[in-house]
PDB file of C-alpha atoms in Angstrom:
ATOM      1  CA  MET A 846      27.124  76.580 150.500  1.00  0.00           C
ATOM      2  CA  GLU A 847      30.075  78.898 149.972  1.00  0.00           C
ATOM      3  CA  ALA A 848      31.656  77.707 153.195  1.00  0.00           C
ATOM      4  CA  THR A 849      31.372  74.067 152.040  1.00  0.00           C
ATOM      5  CA  LEU A 850      32.976  75.015 148.741  1.00  0.00           C
ATOM      6  CA  PHE A 851      35.777  76.721 150.649  1.00  0.00           C
ATOM      7  CA  TYR A 852      36.557  73.591 152.671  1.00  0.00           C
ATOM      8  CA  ILE A 853      36.471  71.368 149.570  1.00  0.00           C
ATOM      9  CA  LEU A 854      38.882  73.738 147.819  1.00  0.00           C
ATOM     10  CA  ALA A 855      41.141  73.807 150.872  1.00  0.00           C
ATOM     11  CA  ALA A 856      41.260  70.000 150.849  1.00  0.00           C
ATOM     12  CA  VAL A 857      42.103  69.958 147.107  1.00  0.00           C
ATOM     13  CA  LEU A 858      44.796  72.582 147.690  1.00  0.00           C
ATOM     14  CA  LEU A 859      46.497  70.811 150.573  1.00  0.00           C
ATOM     15  CA  ILE A 860      46.341  67.337 148.986  1.00  0.00           C
ATOM     16  CA  GLY A 861      47.719  68.750 145.731  1.00  0.00           C
ATOM     17  CA  ILE A 862      50.636  70.360 147.529  1.00  0.00           C
ATOM     18  CA  LEU A 863      51.312  67.209 149.539  1.00  0.00           C
ATOM     19  CA  LEU A 864      51.447  65.165 146.315  1.00  0.00           C
ATOM     20  CA  ALA A 865      53.606  67.857 144.686  1.00  0.00           C
ATOM     21  CA  ILE A 866      56.289  67.820 147.352  1.00  0.00           C
ATOM     22  CA  THR A 867      56.481  64.031 147.447  1.00  0.00           C
ATOM     23  CA  ALA A 868      56.394  63.402 143.682  1.00  0.00           C
ATOM     24  CA  ARG A 869      59.281  61.451 142.174  1.00  0.00           C
ATOM     25  CA  GLN A 870      59.422  63.415 138.953  1.00  0.00           C
ATOM     26  CA  ALA A 871      59.621  67.189 138.771  1.00  0.00           C
ATOM     27  CA  VAL A 872      57.116  67.330 135.896  1.00  0.00           C
ATOM     28  CA  ARG A 873      54.429  65.575 137.949  1.00  0.00           C
ATOM     29  CA  SER A 874      55.137  67.905 140.823  1.00  0.00           C
ATOM     30  CA  ILE A 875      54.525  70.907 138.555  1.00  0.00           C
ATOM     31  CA  VAL A 876      51.226  69.471 137.305  1.00  0.00           C
ATOM     32  CA  TYR A 877      49.982  68.827 140.864  1.00  0.00           C
ATOM     33  CA  LEU A 878      51.003  72.368 141.749  1.00  0.00           C
ATOM     34  CA  VAL A 879      49.027  73.812 138.836  1.00  0.00           C
ATOM     35  CA  THR A 880      45.944  71.934 140.070  1.00  0.00           C
ATOM     36  CA  SER A 881      46.331  73.268 143.576  1.00  0.00           C
ATOM     37  CA  PHE A 882      46.880  76.804 142.289  1.00  0.00           C
ATOM     38  CA  PHE A 883      43.587  76.619 140.426  1.00  0.00           C
ATOM     39  CA  ALA A 884      41.938  75.676 143.729  1.00  0.00           C
ATOM     40  CA  LEU A 885      43.748  78.589 145.376  1.00  0.00           C
ATOM     41  CA  ALA A 886      42.461  80.965 142.701  1.00  0.00           C
ATOM     42  CA  LEU A 887      38.894  79.869 143.443  1.00  0.00           C
ATOM     43  CA  MET A 888      39.542  80.440 147.146  1.00  0.00           C
ATOM     44  CA  PHE A 889      40.688  83.974 146.337  1.00  0.00           C
ATOM     45  CA  TYR A 890      37.477  84.497 144.402  1.00  0.00           C
ATOM     46  CA  LEU A 891      35.430  83.309 147.371  1.00  0.00           C
ATOM     47  CA  LEU A 892      37.359  85.699 149.634  1.00  0.00           C
ATOM     48  CA  GLY A 893      36.209  88.608 147.479  1.00  0.00           C
ATOM     49  CA  ALA A 894      39.325  89.140 145.355  1.00  0.00           C
ATOM     50  CA  PRO A 895      38.313  88.427 141.744  1.00  0.00           C
ATOM     51  CA  LEU A 896      41.250  90.337 140.276  1.00  0.00           C
ATOM     52  CA  ILE A 897      43.801  88.412 142.309  1.00  0.00           C
ATOM     53  CA  ALA A 898      42.053  85.162 141.337  1.00  0.00           C
ATOM     54  CA  ALA A 899      42.396  86.043 137.656  1.00  0.00           C
ATOM     55  CA  PHE A 900      46.046  86.977 138.103  1.00  0.00           C
ATOM     56  CA  GLU A 901      46.681  83.745 139.982  1.00  0.00           C
ATOM     57  CA  VAL A 902      45.389  81.750 137.028  1.00  0.00           C
ATOM     58  CA  ILE A 903      47.098  83.897 134.384  1.00  0.00           C
ATOM     59  CA  ILE A 904      50.460  84.583 136.008  1.00  0.00           C
ATOM     60  CA  TYR A 905      51.024  81.638 138.353  1.00  0.00           C
ATOM     61  CA  ALA A 906      49.319  78.689 136.692  1.00  0.00           C
ATOM     62  CA  GLY A 907      49.700  80.050 133.198  1.00  0.00           C
ATOM     63  CA  ALA A 908      53.135  81.625 133.123  1.00  0.00           C
ATOM     64  CA  ILE A 909      55.371  80.744 136.056  1.00  0.00           C
ATOM     65  CA  MET A 910      54.544  77.047 136.229  1.00  0.00           C
ATOM     66  CA  VAL A 911      54.843  76.721 132.437  1.00  0.00           C
ATOM     67  CA  LEU A 912      58.247  78.417 132.689  1.00  0.00           C
ATOM     68  CA  PHE A 913      59.247  75.779 135.241  1.00  0.00           C
ATOM     69  CA  LEU A 914      57.974  73.078 132.888  1.00  0.00           C
ATOM     70  CA  PHE A 915      59.965  74.507 129.956  1.00  0.00           C
ATOM     71  CA  VAL A 916      63.175  74.625 131.987  1.00  0.00           C
ATOM     72  CA  ILE A 917      62.739  71.084 133.315  1.00  0.00           C
ATOM     73  CA  MET A 918      62.151  69.772 129.802  1.00  0.00           C
ATOM     74  CA  MET A 919      65.038  71.843 128.415  1.00  0.00           C
ATOM     75  CA  LEU A 920      67.611  70.612 130.910  1.00  0.00           C
ATOM     76  CA  GLU A 921      67.479  66.955 129.781  1.00  0.00           C
ATOM     77  CA  LEU A 922      67.978  65.598 133.237  1.00  0.00           C
ATOM     78  CA  GLU A 923      69.192  62.019 133.434  1.00  0.00           C
ATOM     79  CA  SER A 924      66.818  59.138 132.568  1.00  0.00           C
ATOM     80  CA  PRO A 925      63.346  60.501 132.342  1.00  0.00           C
ATOM     81  CA  GLU A 926      63.718  63.305 134.872  1.00  0.00           C
ATOM     82  CA  LYS A 927      63.944  60.843 137.736  1.00  0.00           C
ATOM     83  CA  LEU A 928      65.098  62.714 140.794  1.00  0.00           C
ATOM     84  CA  ALA A 929      67.041  61.140 143.622  1.00  0.00           C
ATOM     85  CA  LYS A 930      64.420  60.875 146.335  1.00  0.00           C
ATOM     86  CA  PRO A 931      65.522  62.419 149.619  1.00  0.00           C
ATOM     87  CA  HIS A 932      66.409  59.961 152.350  1.00  0.00           C
ATOM     88  CA  PHE A 933      64.619  59.750 155.646  1.00  0.00           C
ATOM     89  CA  LYS A 934      67.408  61.701 157.286  1.00  0.00           C
ATOM     90  CA  ASN A 935      66.631  64.541 154.875  1.00  0.00           C
ATOM     91  CA  TRP A 936      62.918  64.392 155.643  1.00  0.00           C
ATOM     92  CA  LEU A 937      63.521  64.418 159.407  1.00  0.00           C
ATOM     93  CA  PRO A 938      64.549  68.098 159.857  1.00  0.00           C
ATOM     94  CA  ALA A 939      61.854  69.112 157.374  1.00  0.00           C
ATOM     95  CA  LEU A 940      59.191  67.275 159.359  1.00  0.00           C
ATOM     96  CA  LEU A 941      60.610  68.751 162.567  1.00  0.00           C
ATOM     97  CA  LEU A 942      60.363  72.335 161.320  1.00  0.00           C
ATOM     98  CA  ALA A 943      56.953  71.847 159.687  1.00  0.00           C
ATOM     99  CA  GLY A 944      55.771  70.224 162.896  1.00  0.00           C
ATOM    100  CA  ALA A 945      57.043  73.221 164.863  1.00  0.00           C
ATOM    101  CA  VAL A 946      55.036  75.572 162.638  1.00  0.00           C
ATOM    102  CA  VAL A 947      51.884  73.463 162.948  1.00  0.00           C
ATOM    103  CA  GLY A 948      52.401  73.074 166.712  1.00  0.00           C
ATOM    104  CA  ALA A 949      52.712  76.824 167.143  1.00  0.00           C
ATOM    105  CA  LEU A 950      49.461  77.202 165.213  1.00  0.00           C
ATOM    106  CA  VAL A 951      47.669  74.656 167.427  1.00  0.00           C
ATOM    107  CA  VAL A 952      48.890  76.377 170.604  1.00  0.00           C
ATOM    108  CA  LEU A 953      47.771  79.729 169.230  1.00  0.00           C
ATOM    109  CA  LEU A 954      44.309  78.440 168.359  1.00  0.00           C
ATOM    110  CA  CYS A 955      43.783  76.615 171.661  1.00  0.00           C
ATOM    111  CA  SER A 956      44.913  79.530 173.788  1.00  0.00           C
ATOM    112  CA  ARG A 957      41.813  81.655 173.313  1.00  0.00           C
ATOM    113  CA  LEU A 958      38.201  81.058 172.504  1.00  0.00           C
ATOM    114  CA  GLN A 959      37.151  82.018 169.028  1.00  0.00           C
ATOM    115  CA  ALA A 960      34.773  84.931 168.692  1.00  0.00           C
ATOM    116  CA  VAL A 961      31.663  84.845 166.557  1.00  0.00           C
ATOM    117  CA  PRO A 962      32.826  84.341 162.963  1.00  0.00           C
ATOM    118  CA  PRO A 963      32.410  87.603 161.086  1.00  0.00           C
ATOM    119  CA  GLY A 964      31.676  87.487 157.408  1.00  0.00           C
ATOM    120  CA  PHE A 965      34.083  88.654 154.778  1.00  0.00           C
ATOM    121  CA  THR A 966      33.572  91.851 152.843  1.00  0.00           C
ATOM    122  CA  GLU A 967      34.113  91.811 149.132  1.00  0.00           C
ATOM    123  CA  ILE A 968      36.413  94.517 147.796  1.00  0.00           C
ATOM    124  CA  PRO A 969      35.291  95.917 144.440  1.00  0.00           C
ATOM    125  CA  VAL A 970      37.811  96.273 141.649  1.00  0.00           C
ATOM    126  CA  ARG A 971      37.231 100.035 141.637  1.00  0.00           C
ATOM    127  CA  GLN A 972      38.477 100.355 145.218  1.00  0.00           C
ATOM    128  CA  PHE A 973      41.419  98.075 144.462  1.00  0.00           C
ATOM    129  CA  ALA A 974      42.484 100.056 141.408  1.00  0.00           C
ATOM    130  CA  PHE A 975      42.019 103.353 143.233  1.00  0.00           C
ATOM    131  CA  ALA A 976      44.284 102.239 146.076  1.00  0.00           C
ATOM    132  CA  LEU A 977      46.817 100.778 143.636  1.00  0.00           C
ATOM    133  CA  PHE A 978      47.293 103.811 141.438  1.00  0.00           C
ATOM    134  CA  LYS A 979      46.529 106.641 143.877  1.00  0.00           C
ATOM    135  CA  GLN A 980      48.087 105.393 147.085  1.00  0.00           C
ATOM    136  CA  TYR A 981      50.799 103.050 145.849  1.00  0.00           C
ATOM    137  CA  GLY A 982      51.735 104.629 142.501  1.00  0.00           C
ATOM    138  CA  VAL A 983      55.396 104.740 143.441  1.00  0.00           C
ATOM    139  CA  ALA A 984      55.332 101.032 144.227  1.00  0.00           C
ATOM    140  CA  VAL A 985      53.981 100.303 140.738  1.00  0.00           C
ATOM    141  CA  GLU A 986      56.911 102.206 139.245  1.00  0.00           C
ATOM    142  CA  VAL A 987      59.384 100.349 141.452  1.00  0.00           C
ATOM    143  CA  VAL A 988      57.857  97.027 140.404  1.00  0.00           C
ATOM    144  CA  SER A 989      58.209  97.953 136.735  1.00  0.00           C
ATOM    145  CA  MET A 990      61.895  98.734 137.268  1.00  0.00           C
ATOM    146  CA  GLN A 991      62.319  95.463 139.145  1.00  0.00           C
ATOM    147  CA  LEU A 992      60.857  93.534 136.222  1.00  0.00           C
ATOM    148  CA  LEU A 993      63.187  95.389 133.844  1.00  0.00           C
ATOM    149  CA  PHE A 994      66.205  94.438 135.962  1.00  0.00           C
ATOM    150  CA  ALA A 995      65.029  90.825 136.066  1.00  0.00           C
ATOM    151  CA  LEU A 996      64.762  90.850 132.270  1.00  0.00           C
ATOM    152  CA  VAL A 997      68.279  92.234 131.884  1.00  0.00           C
ATOM    153  CA  GLY A 998      69.649  89.750 134.423  1.00  0.00           C
ATOM    154  CA  ALA A 999      67.976  86.796 132.738  1.00  0.00           C
ATOM    155  CA  LEU A1000      69.336  87.889 129.342  1.00  0.00           C
ATOM    156  CA  TYR A1001      72.828  88.232 130.850  1.00  0.00           C
ATOM    157  CA  LEU A1002      72.727  84.808 132.505  1.00  0.00           C
ATOM    158  CA  GLY A1003      71.275  83.070 129.469  1.00  0.00           C
ATOM    159  CA  ARG A1004      73.597  84.453 126.800  1.00  0.00           C
ATOM    160  CA  ARG A1005      75.756  82.116 124.739  1.00  0.00           C
ATOM    161  CA  ARG A1006      79.503  82.393 125.012  1.00  0.00           C
TER     162      ARG A1006
ATOM    163  CA  MET B 374      31.026  84.047 152.890  1.00  0.00           C
ATOM    164  CA  SER B 375      30.868  82.879 156.493  1.00  0.00           C
ATOM    165  CA  VAL B 376      34.179  81.156 157.075  1.00  0.00           C
ATOM    166  CA  PRO B 377      36.098  82.472 160.090  1.00  0.00           C
ATOM    167  CA  LEU B 378      39.428  84.113 159.379  1.00  0.00           C
ATOM    168  CA  SER B 379      41.212  81.565 161.574  1.00  0.00           C
ATOM    169  CA  HIS B 380      40.326  78.755 159.149  1.00  0.00           C
ATOM    170  CA  VAL B 381      41.886  80.689 156.279  1.00  0.00           C
ATOM    171  CA  LEU B 382      44.962  81.209 158.430  1.00  0.00           C
ATOM    172  CA  ILE B 383      45.062  77.476 159.277  1.00  0.00           C
ATOM    173  CA  VAL B 384      45.042  76.558 155.572  1.00  0.00           C
ATOM    174  CA  ALA B 385      47.718  79.172 154.846  1.00  0.00           C
ATOM    175  CA  SER B 386      50.007  78.010 157.630  1.00  0.00           C
ATOM    176  CA  LEU B 387      49.645  74.338 156.684  1.00  0.00           C
ATOM    177  CA  MET B 388      50.595  75.362 153.161  1.00  0.00           C
ATOM    178  CA  PHE B 389      53.576  77.337 154.459  1.00  0.00           C
ATOM    179  CA  ALA B 390      54.718  74.400 156.591  1.00  0.00           C
ATOM    180  CA  MET B 391      54.563  72.073 153.572  1.00  0.00           C
ATOM    181  CA  GLY B 392      56.563  74.523 151.450  1.00  0.00           C
ATOM    182  CA  LEU B 393      59.171  74.831 154.205  1.00  0.00           C
ATOM    183  CA  GLY B 394      59.373  71.050 154.427  1.00  0.00           C
ATOM    184  CA  CYS B 395      59.804  70.847 150.652  1.00  0.00           C
ATOM    185  CA  VAL B 396      62.709  73.319 150.679  1.00  0.00           C
ATOM    186  CA  ILE B 397      64.481  71.520 153.503  1.00  0.00           C
ATOM    187  CA  ALA B 398      63.849  67.938 152.406  1.00  0.00           C
ATOM    188  CA  TRP B 399      64.800  68.499 148.758  1.00  0.00           C
ATOM    189  CA  ARG B 400      67.824  70.670 149.473  1.00  0.00           C
ATOM    190  CA  ALA B 401      69.881  68.568 147.062  1.00  0.00           C
ATOM    191  CA  ASN B 402      67.774  69.666 144.088  1.00  0.00           C
ATOM    192  CA  VAL B 403      67.548  73.268 142.946  1.00  0.00           C
ATOM    193  CA  ILE B 404      64.238  72.932 141.077  1.00  0.00           C
ATOM    194  CA  MET B 405      62.353  71.377 143.987  1.00  0.00           C
ATOM    195  CA  MET B 406      63.730  74.082 146.294  1.00  0.00           C
ATOM    196  CA  LEU B 407      62.284  76.727 143.960  1.00  0.00           C
ATOM    197  CA  ILE B 408      58.935  74.907 143.979  1.00  0.00           C
ATOM    198  CA  GLY B 409      58.951  74.997 147.789  1.00  0.00           C
ATOM    199  CA  ILE B 410      59.592  78.737 147.715  1.00  0.00           C
ATOM    200  CA  GLU B 411      56.641  79.160 145.338  1.00  0.00           C
ATOM    201  CA  ILE B 412      54.387  77.254 147.750  1.00  0.00           C
ATOM    202  CA  MET B 413      55.481  79.432 150.669  1.00  0.00           C
ATOM    203  CA  LEU B 414      54.874  82.656 148.719  1.00  0.00           C
ATOM    204  CA  ASN B 415      51.391  81.450 147.789  1.00  0.00           C
ATOM    205  CA  ALA B 416      50.654  80.766 151.445  1.00  0.00           C
ATOM    206  CA  VAL B 417      51.624  84.353 152.237  1.00  0.00           C
ATOM    207  CA  MET B 418      49.358  85.576 149.437  1.00  0.00           C
ATOM    208  CA  LEU B 419      46.438  83.626 150.902  1.00  0.00           C
ATOM    209  CA  THR B 420      47.102  85.257 154.268  1.00  0.00           C
ATOM    210  CA  PHE B 421      47.151  88.728 152.695  1.00  0.00           C
ATOM    211  CA  VAL B 422      43.918  88.182 150.784  1.00  0.00           C
ATOM    212  CA  GLY B 423      42.194  86.731 153.864  1.00  0.00           C
ATOM    213  CA  GLY B 424      43.211  89.717 155.963  1.00  0.00           C
ATOM    214  CA  SER B 425      42.126  92.099 153.231  1.00  0.00           C
ATOM    215  CA  ALA B 426      38.685  90.466 153.114  1.00  0.00           C
ATOM    216  CA  HIS B 427      38.435  90.454 156.901  1.00  0.00           C
ATOM    217  CA  TRP B 428      39.133  94.140 157.413  1.00  0.00           C
ATOM    218  CA  GLY B 429      37.608  95.315 154.154  1.00  0.00           C
ATOM    219  CA  ILE B 430      40.693  97.196 152.983  1.00  0.00           C
ATOM    220  CA  ALA B 431      42.280  96.724 149.566  1.00  0.00           C
ATOM    221  CA  ASP B 432      45.866  96.828 150.871  1.00  0.00           C
ATOM    222  CA  GLY B 433      46.179  93.070 151.374  1.00  0.00           C
ATOM    223  CA  GLN B 434      45.158  92.358 147.798  1.00  0.00           C
ATOM    224  CA  LEU B 435      47.578  95.047 146.652  1.00  0.00           C
ATOM    225  CA  PHE B 436      50.447  93.429 148.421  1.00  0.00           C
ATOM    226  CA  SER B 437      49.574  90.039 146.975  1.00  0.00           C
ATOM    227  CA  LEU B 438      49.791  91.698 143.548  1.00  0.00           C
ATOM    228  CA  MET B 439      53.237  93.061 144.473  1.00  0.00           C
ATOM    229  CA  LEU B 440      54.176  89.582 145.654  1.00  0.00           C
ATOM    230  CA  MET B 441      53.204  88.177 142.249  1.00  0.00           C
ATOM    231  CA  ALA B 442      55.450  90.715 140.509  1.00  0.00           C
ATOM    232  CA  LEU B 443      58.269  89.820 142.903  1.00  0.00           C
ATOM    233  CA  THR B 444      57.760  86.127 142.227  1.00  0.00           C
ATOM    234  CA  SER B 445      57.817  86.507 138.472  1.00  0.00           C
ATOM    235  CA  ALA B 446      61.087  88.467 138.658  1.00  0.00           C
ATOM    236  CA  GLU B 447      62.581  85.972 141.109  1.00  0.00           C
ATOM    237  CA  VAL B 448      61.556  82.929 139.078  1.00  0.00           C
ATOM    238  CA  SER B 449      62.879  84.318 135.809  1.00  0.00           C
ATOM    239  CA  LEU B 450      66.265  85.044 137.385  1.00  0.00           C
ATOM    240  CA  ALA B 451      66.419  81.797 139.350  1.00  0.00           C
ATOM    241  CA  LEU B 452      65.512  79.629 136.367  1.00  0.00           C
ATOM    242  CA  ALA B 453      68.059  81.459 134.186  1.00  0.00           C
ATOM    243  CA  MET B 454      70.601  80.686 136.889  1.00  0.00           C
ATOM    244  CA  VAL B 455      69.533  77.014 136.957  1.00  0.00           C
ATOM    245  CA  VAL B 456      70.079  76.820 133.184  1.00  0.00           C
ATOM    246  CA  TYR B 457      73.470  78.514 133.568  1.00  0.00           C
ATOM    247  CA  LEU B 458      74.604  76.155 136.342  1.00  0.00           C
ATOM    248  CA  HIS B 459      73.332  73.125 134.435  1.00  0.00           C
ATOM    249  CA  ARG B 460      75.352  74.239 131.414  1.00  0.00           C
ATOM    250  CA  ARG B 461      78.486  74.385 133.573  1.00  0.00           C
ATOM    251  CA  LYS B 462      78.208  71.130 135.550  1.00  0.00           C
ATOM    252  CA  GLN B 463      75.461  69.131 133.753  1.00  0.00           C
ATOM    253  CA  THR B 464      73.530  68.638 136.986  1.00  0.00           C
ATOM    254  CA  VAL B 465      71.053  70.410 139.254  1.00  0.00           C
ATOM    255  CA  ASN B 466      72.419  68.808 142.405  1.00  0.00           C
ATOM    256  CA  THR B 467      73.398  71.536 144.858  1.00  0.00           C
ATOM    257  CA  ASP B 468      76.192  69.408 146.329  1.00  0.00           C
ATOM    258  CA  GLU B 469      78.116  69.782 143.068  1.00  0.00           C
ATOM    259  CA  PHE B 470      78.180  73.568 143.326  1.00  0.00           C
ATOM    260  CA  ASP B 471      80.611  73.735 146.234  1.00  0.00           C
ATOM    261  CA  SER B 472      83.429  75.765 144.732  1.00  0.00           C
ATOM    262  CA  MET B 473      83.001  78.369 147.475  1.00  0.00           C
ATOM    263  CA  LYS B 474      82.941  75.597 150.121  1.00  0.00           C
ATOM    264  CA  GLY B 475      79.958  77.184 151.818  1.00  0.00           C
TER     265      GLY B 475
END
């Protein structure tokens, strides 16, 4: 049951991303991406990471994508946000590189027989928080400073002259 | 859940390949390039969470949390820069920003 749900969510995720990268308008691309990030959040929940799933919904789908949407609507791009679609000669190197990645994956998977699929273990929030604040406390401090610098940089770039 | 780790890795690498393709194909548009970078970072997060669930250690989830903090900082700076560049040249086309002839 859970495995079936996982494959359905994976299909939603990949189709959403495929539609997002081929959309003609940036706004539609953002909306497709929000849909696929919701599917990704459910996949995180199935993999035993409820906290990361919540953060995915709150931070990614709720904050970052809405920030993108605000900027796209603020910029007043020419006639309703219609982007110049890339030509085939632009898609060609992209397809080549993506094909190389997928080909490497296929070679890797065919090279050895898969073992018996082990189940996933769920990590409780208590263990997560313990590791975060006991083991990686310095990293939390560094991240807070990084966010402060990003705030200062964004204020500097966005000021009116 | 009884999905093998390799299937999670397959989904993540397909996602990464699509994000890479998005960055390269839309290299004339700054916003679509940023969207491609977001897709690639999410693929990496899926890999981290899958590995964390496979080995039963919280470190993978921790690093996906760090990755989220990194992404929010990166996106706020990058979008501020997009607004700044659009104010200068009235476009988001990267070909217009060639004053360094790079």
